[in-house]
Structure formats: structure tokens, C-alpha cells
Amino acid sequence: WIDYIVDDFKEGAKNAALSFGFSDQLLTPLLKNTRADYVDLDREIGLLIPSIIVKGLDVRIEYILVLMRENLVVTIHTTEVKRFIRIRRYAKIFMRKIKPSSSPPDKLTMVLIRIIDENNARNFDHLREIEENSDKLSEKLTLSTSNRNELGKDIHIMKHALICYLNGLWETVDVLTTLRYGDPELLSDDPVILQRLGALVSEVNGHIGLAEHMSDVLASGLDVIQSIYNNQLQVLNNKLALLVAY
């Protein structure tokens, strides 16, 4: 496994991948795409998987290019994508678990699953950051002195962050599902190993459910703000009616 870091993803990734011996036919459709993708050319496979980066409420989706051919896995990404720390730390332990007697497709698939699992874990960690900001927003909603205009803007920003996060997870599911049922020649046909790949899809779907639930909570927060605003208008109308009657 080679983890290669570049400054410019579009240009640097292609040049690096070509130097590792991967074909332009594999790279061109992957790097032209603006979303996650999967290309299988039998003797080589390419994946573009989302890597979610969260800074406060700024959510961006970068991508990791995963390239495979027999006995080789290459991951290429920018310095913004800080991943695979645990894989490096426990690489010896993980590699010992791969039996030398295993077939090349089994070995390749096990390494790929470990890489995707590590990337997913880091993506899931960012949901905790969004939840923490959501909790601060909930505290604002409980205060009667909170400015309605500011609350509406804050909820919109939070909602946008969740949508960006969900887009990254949905793209991940699309790629994993295609990989699972695309039956690539390079990867394993072992049902036990493929079951682990299916487990990754289930795990991502679970976090999509959590993020969608949080989105529903925010939507209800907007309803609360609208109710407060309507009540304020009603109180004002009552005062004006009382003044006119007087």
C-alpha cells in the first residue's frame, strides 16, 4: 500500500498515478468527475471516495483517489485530507492478520476494506462536531431574548452543513454499492470478505439516518421560530386594536 500526498489534486494525482504505472484510460474519467466514482478495467480499478472535512460549520468534501492492480493499492490525496493515521500506526499488526496463503484478490480486498473503513471512521467523527454546534444552537432557541433573524440565519447555516455532510455520505454509499455488486475481477469472491464490505454500507446508512434525524430537529426549530414570530405579531396586533378602541 502506497499513500501519496499531493498539493494539487487534479494535476498532481494524475502525474503520480501515471508514474505508478496506472493507465490514462483509468484516470481520465475519475479525475474529470466532480463526484465520487468507480471505474473497473479488469486489470486495474479506480475509486474516487469522499473525504469530509469540517471546520466549525464549514463542511467541504475532498476526495481520495484509490487505485488498485494486482498486489498494489495506491491512495492519493491532498494535505487537507488527514487520514490513515491508525492504519500506519497498526500496519504491522494488520498485515500479520493477512495470511500468506490467501489469494491475491483476497489480500487486495482486505487492504481496501481497511482503507475505506478508516476513511469512513474519520468522516463519522465530524458528525460529532456538527452535533456540538447544533447543541449550542438549541441553547439559543431556549432563550426568549434571542434575535429571531440571527436564529434563522444560524439554522440555515447548520442545515447547509448537514446537507453537505449527507451528500458526502450518499456518495460513499453509491461507490460502495457499485463496488459490492460490480463483481470486479481483481477483488475477492469470498462471501465472508464481501460481507465486511456490505457491513461498511450498512454503517454509512446508519450515520445517514442520524444526520437526517438531526436535520428534522433543525426543521422543527424553524417551525418554533415561526411560531414565536407569529405570536409576537399577534401580541402587537392586539395592542394596536386596544389602542384604536381606546
Short mmCIF file of C-alpha atoms in Angstrom, two decimals, residues 9-236:
data_model
loop_
_atom_site.label_atom_id
_atom_site.label_comp_id
_atom_site.label_asym_id
_atom_site.label_seq_id
_atom_site.Cartn_x
_atom_site.Cartn_y
_atom_site.Cartn_z
CA PHE A 9 -5.28 17.06 -6.69
CA LYS A 10 -6.23 17.35 -10.37
CA GLU A 11 -2.71 17.64 -11.75
CA GLY A 12 -0.67 16.00 -9.00
CA ALA A 13 -2.89 12.94 -8.69
CA LYS A 14 -2.75 12.15 -12.39
CA ASN A 15 1.01 12.57 -12.67
CA ALA A 16 1.59 10.44 -9.57
CA ALA A 17 -0.78 7.70 -10.74
CA LEU A 18 0.86 7.56 -14.18
CA SER A 19 4.27 7.22 -12.52
CA PHE A 20 2.92 4.22 -10.56
CA GLY A 21 2.00 2.55 -13.84
CA PHE A 22 -1.76 3.12 -13.98
CA SER A 23 -3.30 3.89 -17.35
CA ASP A 24 -4.67 7.21 -18.57
CA GLN A 25 -7.82 5.32 -19.57
CA LEU A 26 -8.48 4.63 -15.89
CA LEU A 27 -7.56 8.08 -14.59
CA THR A 28 -9.29 10.39 -17.06
CA PRO A 29 -12.93 9.52 -16.22
CA LEU A 30 -12.18 9.51 -12.49
CA LEU A 31 -10.48 12.89 -12.35
CA LYS A 32 -12.94 14.57 -14.72
CA ASN A 33 -15.80 13.66 -12.42
CA THR A 34 -16.84 16.14 -9.73
CA ARG A 35 -18.42 13.42 -7.58
CA ALA A 36 -17.44 10.04 -6.20
CA ASP A 37 -16.95 7.42 -8.90
CA TYR A 38 -15.84 3.86 -9.65
CA VAL A 39 -14.05 2.55 -12.77
CA ASP A 40 -13.20 -1.11 -13.40
CA LEU A 41 -10.90 -2.05 -16.28
CA ASP A 42 -10.47 -5.68 -15.16
CA ARG A 43 -6.69 -5.48 -14.59
CA GLU A 44 -6.91 -2.18 -12.69
CA ILE A 45 -9.58 -0.48 -10.61
CA GLY A 46 -10.04 3.14 -9.58
CA LEU A 47 -12.22 4.64 -6.84
CA LEU A 48 -12.90 8.26 -6.01
CA ILE A 49 -14.22 8.29 -2.44
CA PRO A 50 -15.39 11.33 -0.44
CA SER A 51 -13.36 12.61 2.46
CA ILE A 52 -15.42 15.04 4.56
CA ILE A 53 -13.62 17.96 6.20
CA VAL A 54 -15.41 20.01 8.87
CA LYS A 55 -14.11 23.26 10.35
CA GLY A 56 -16.75 24.75 12.60
CA LEU A 57 -19.80 24.87 10.35
CA ASP A 58 -17.77 24.94 7.16
CA VAL A 59 -18.20 21.50 5.58
CA ARG A 60 -16.19 20.62 2.48
CA ILE A 61 -15.85 17.40 0.54
CA GLU A 62 -12.40 16.49 -0.71
CA TYR A 63 -11.66 13.20 -2.47
CA ILE A 64 -9.25 10.31 -2.11
CA LEU A 65 -8.19 8.50 -5.27
CA VAL A 66 -7.80 4.77 -4.62
CA LEU A 67 -6.07 2.81 -7.39
CA MET A 68 -5.55 -0.94 -7.44
CA ARG A 69 -3.90 -3.57 -9.52
CA GLU A 70 -2.51 -6.96 -8.55
CA ASN A 71 -0.56 -6.75 -5.29
CA LEU A 72 -0.69 -2.94 -5.19
CA VAL A 73 -3.03 -0.36 -3.61
CA VAL A 74 -2.31 3.36 -4.02
CA THR A 75 -4.16 6.17 -2.23
CA ILE A 76 -3.64 9.74 -3.45
CA HIS A 77 -4.99 12.85 -1.71
CA THR A 78 -4.08 16.42 -0.75
CA THR A 79 -2.55 17.63 2.50
CA GLU A 80 -6.05 18.81 3.59
CA VAL A 81 -7.15 15.19 3.90
CA LYS A 82 -5.67 13.88 7.15
CA ARG A 83 -6.42 10.18 7.10
CA PHE A 84 -4.92 6.75 7.69
CA ILE A 85 -3.12 7.61 10.93
CA ARG A 86 -4.36 4.44 12.64
CA ILE A 87 -3.53 2.30 9.63
CA ARG A 88 0.08 3.47 9.74
CA ARG A 89 0.25 3.01 13.50
CA TYR A 90 -1.06 -0.55 13.45
CA ALA A 91 0.13 -1.55 9.98
CA LYS A 92 2.31 -4.42 11.19
CA ILE A 93 -0.48 -5.91 13.29
CA PHE A 94 -2.95 -5.61 10.42
CA MET A 95 -0.59 -7.11 7.84
CA ARG A 96 0.09 -10.08 10.09
CA LYS A 97 -3.62 -10.90 10.01
CA ILE A 98 -3.47 -11.33 6.23
CA LYS A 99 -2.48 -14.93 5.68
CA PRO A 100 0.33 -15.52 3.15
CA SER A 101 -1.73 -18.41 1.79
CA SER A 102 -4.62 -16.07 0.89
CA SER A 103 -5.23 -15.40 -2.78
CA PRO A 104 -4.09 -12.02 -4.25
CA PRO A 105 -7.73 -10.85 -4.68
CA ASP A 106 -8.46 -11.66 -1.01
CA LYS A 107 -5.39 -9.74 0.16
CA LEU A 108 -6.22 -6.77 -2.05
CA THR A 109 -9.83 -6.67 -0.85
CA MET A 110 -8.88 -6.83 2.83
CA VAL A 111 -6.48 -3.89 2.45
CA LEU A 112 -9.11 -1.92 0.50
CA ILE A 113 -11.77 -2.55 3.17
CA ARG A 114 -9.38 -1.38 5.89
CA ILE A 115 -8.65 1.83 3.97
CA ILE A 116 -12.34 2.58 3.33
CA ASP A 117 -13.21 1.80 6.96
CA GLU A 118 -10.57 4.23 8.21
CA ASN A 119 -11.83 6.98 5.89
CA ASN A 120 -15.44 6.35 6.96
CA ALA A 121 -14.47 6.49 10.64
CA ARG A 122 -12.92 9.93 10.18
CA ASN A 123 -16.00 11.08 8.24
CA PHE A 124 -18.25 9.88 11.08
CA ASP A 125 -16.15 11.74 13.66
CA HIS A 126 -17.13 15.02 12.01
CA LEU A 127 -20.81 14.41 12.73
CA ARG A 128 -19.92 14.85 16.40
CA GLU A 129 -18.60 18.36 15.63
CA ILE A 130 -21.82 19.25 13.84
CA GLU A 131 -23.84 17.87 16.78
CA GLU A 132 -21.87 20.04 19.23
CA ASN A 133 -22.67 23.15 17.18
CA SER A 134 -26.29 22.02 16.97
CA ASP A 135 -26.41 21.80 20.78
CA LYS A 136 -25.23 25.43 21.06
CA LEU A 137 -27.96 26.42 18.63
CA SER A 138 -30.56 24.55 20.69
CA GLU A 139 -29.48 26.56 23.74
CA LYS A 140 -30.13 29.76 21.78
CA LEU A 141 -33.61 28.56 20.90
CA THR A 142 -34.49 28.26 24.60
CA LEU A 143 -33.70 31.93 25.25
CA SER A 144 -36.59 34.33 24.74
CA THR A 145 -34.12 37.17 24.24
CA SER A 146 -32.53 35.57 21.18
CA ASN A 147 -32.79 37.57 17.97
CA ARG A 148 -35.15 35.81 15.53
CA ASN A 149 -33.22 36.94 12.44
CA GLU A 150 -29.94 35.63 13.84
CA LEU A 151 -31.53 32.32 14.80
CA GLY A 152 -32.94 31.86 11.32
CA LYS A 153 -29.53 32.51 9.78
CA ASP A 154 -27.80 30.14 12.22
CA ILE A 155 -30.28 27.35 11.48
CA HIS A 156 -29.80 27.87 7.74
CA ILE A 157 -26.01 27.57 8.11
CA MET A 158 -26.41 24.44 10.23
CA LYS A 159 -28.86 22.95 7.73
CA HIS A 160 -26.45 23.66 4.85
CA ALA A 161 -23.61 21.98 6.77
CA LEU A 162 -25.77 18.88 7.29
CA ILE A 163 -26.75 18.76 3.61
CA CYS A 164 -23.08 18.89 2.56
CA TYR A 165 -22.27 16.17 5.08
CA LEU A 166 -25.14 13.99 3.86
CA ASN A 167 -24.04 14.46 0.24
CA GLY A 168 -20.65 13.03 1.16
CA LEU A 169 -22.24 10.01 2.85
CA TRP A 170 -24.64 9.37 -0.03
CA GLU A 171 -21.74 9.46 -2.50
CA THR A 172 -19.90 6.95 -0.30
CA VAL A 173 -22.87 4.59 -0.34
CA ASP A 174 -23.12 4.84 -4.14
CA VAL A 175 -19.47 3.89 -4.62
CA LEU A 176 -19.54 1.06 -2.07
CA THR A 177 -22.73 -0.40 -3.54
CA THR A 178 -21.25 -0.31 -7.04
CA LEU A 179 -18.07 -1.89 -5.76
CA ARG A 180 -20.03 -4.57 -3.88
CA TYR A 181 -22.22 -5.64 -6.78
CA GLY A 182 -19.94 -4.75 -9.70
CA ASP A 183 -18.10 -8.09 -9.33
CA PRO A 184 -14.59 -6.78 -10.20
CA GLU A 185 -12.07 -9.38 -11.29
CA LEU A 186 -9.32 -8.02 -9.06
CA LEU A 187 -11.30 -8.32 -5.84
CA SER A 188 -12.34 -11.29 -3.74
CA ASP A 189 -15.34 -13.57 -4.28
CA ASP A 190 -15.16 -14.86 -0.71
CA PRO A 191 -18.62 -14.34 0.89
CA VAL A 192 -17.08 -13.67 4.31
CA ILE A 193 -14.88 -10.86 2.97
CA LEU A 194 -17.70 -9.43 0.86
CA GLN A 195 -19.89 -9.43 3.95
CA ARG A 196 -17.45 -6.97 5.53
CA LEU A 197 -17.91 -4.72 2.51
CA GLY A 198 -21.67 -4.94 2.98
CA ALA A 199 -21.21 -4.02 6.64
CA LEU A 200 -19.47 -0.80 5.58
CA VAL A 201 -22.53 0.13 3.50
CA SER A 202 -24.85 -0.56 6.46
CA GLU A 203 -22.68 1.55 8.76
CA VAL A 204 -22.77 4.53 6.39
CA ASN A 205 -26.55 4.17 6.03
CA GLY A 206 -26.82 4.24 9.82
CA HIS A 207 -24.99 7.56 10.01
CA ILE A 208 -27.13 8.93 7.20
CA GLY A 209 -30.12 8.17 9.40
CA LEU A 210 -28.56 10.05 12.31
CA ALA A 211 -27.77 13.09 10.17
CA GLU A 212 -31.28 13.11 8.68
CA HIS A 213 -32.76 12.96 12.19
CA MET A 214 -30.70 16.00 13.15
CA SER A 215 -31.95 17.75 10.02
CA ASP A 216 -35.53 17.05 11.10
CA VAL A 217 -34.77 18.54 14.52
CA LEU A 218 -33.46 21.71 12.87
CA ALA A 219 -36.56 21.88 10.68
CA SER A 220 -38.72 21.74 13.79
CA GLY A 221 -36.56 24.56 15.20
CA LEU A 222 -37.52 26.70 12.22
CA ASP A 223 -41.18 25.96 12.95
CA VAL A 224 -40.65 27.09 16.54
CA ILE A 225 -39.12 30.36 15.37
CA GLN A 226 -42.03 30.94 13.01
CA SER A 227 -44.49 30.30 15.87
CA ILE A 228 -42.65 32.78 18.09
CA TYR A 229 -42.74 35.36 15.32
CA ASN A 230 -46.48 34.79 14.74
CA ASN A 231 -47.14 35.15 18.47
CA GLN A 232 -45.20 38.41 18.55
CA LEU A 233 -47.26 39.71 15.64
CA GLN A 234 -50.49 38.68 17.37
CA VAL A 235 -49.47 40.50 20.56
CA LEU A 236 -48.67 43.61 18.52
#
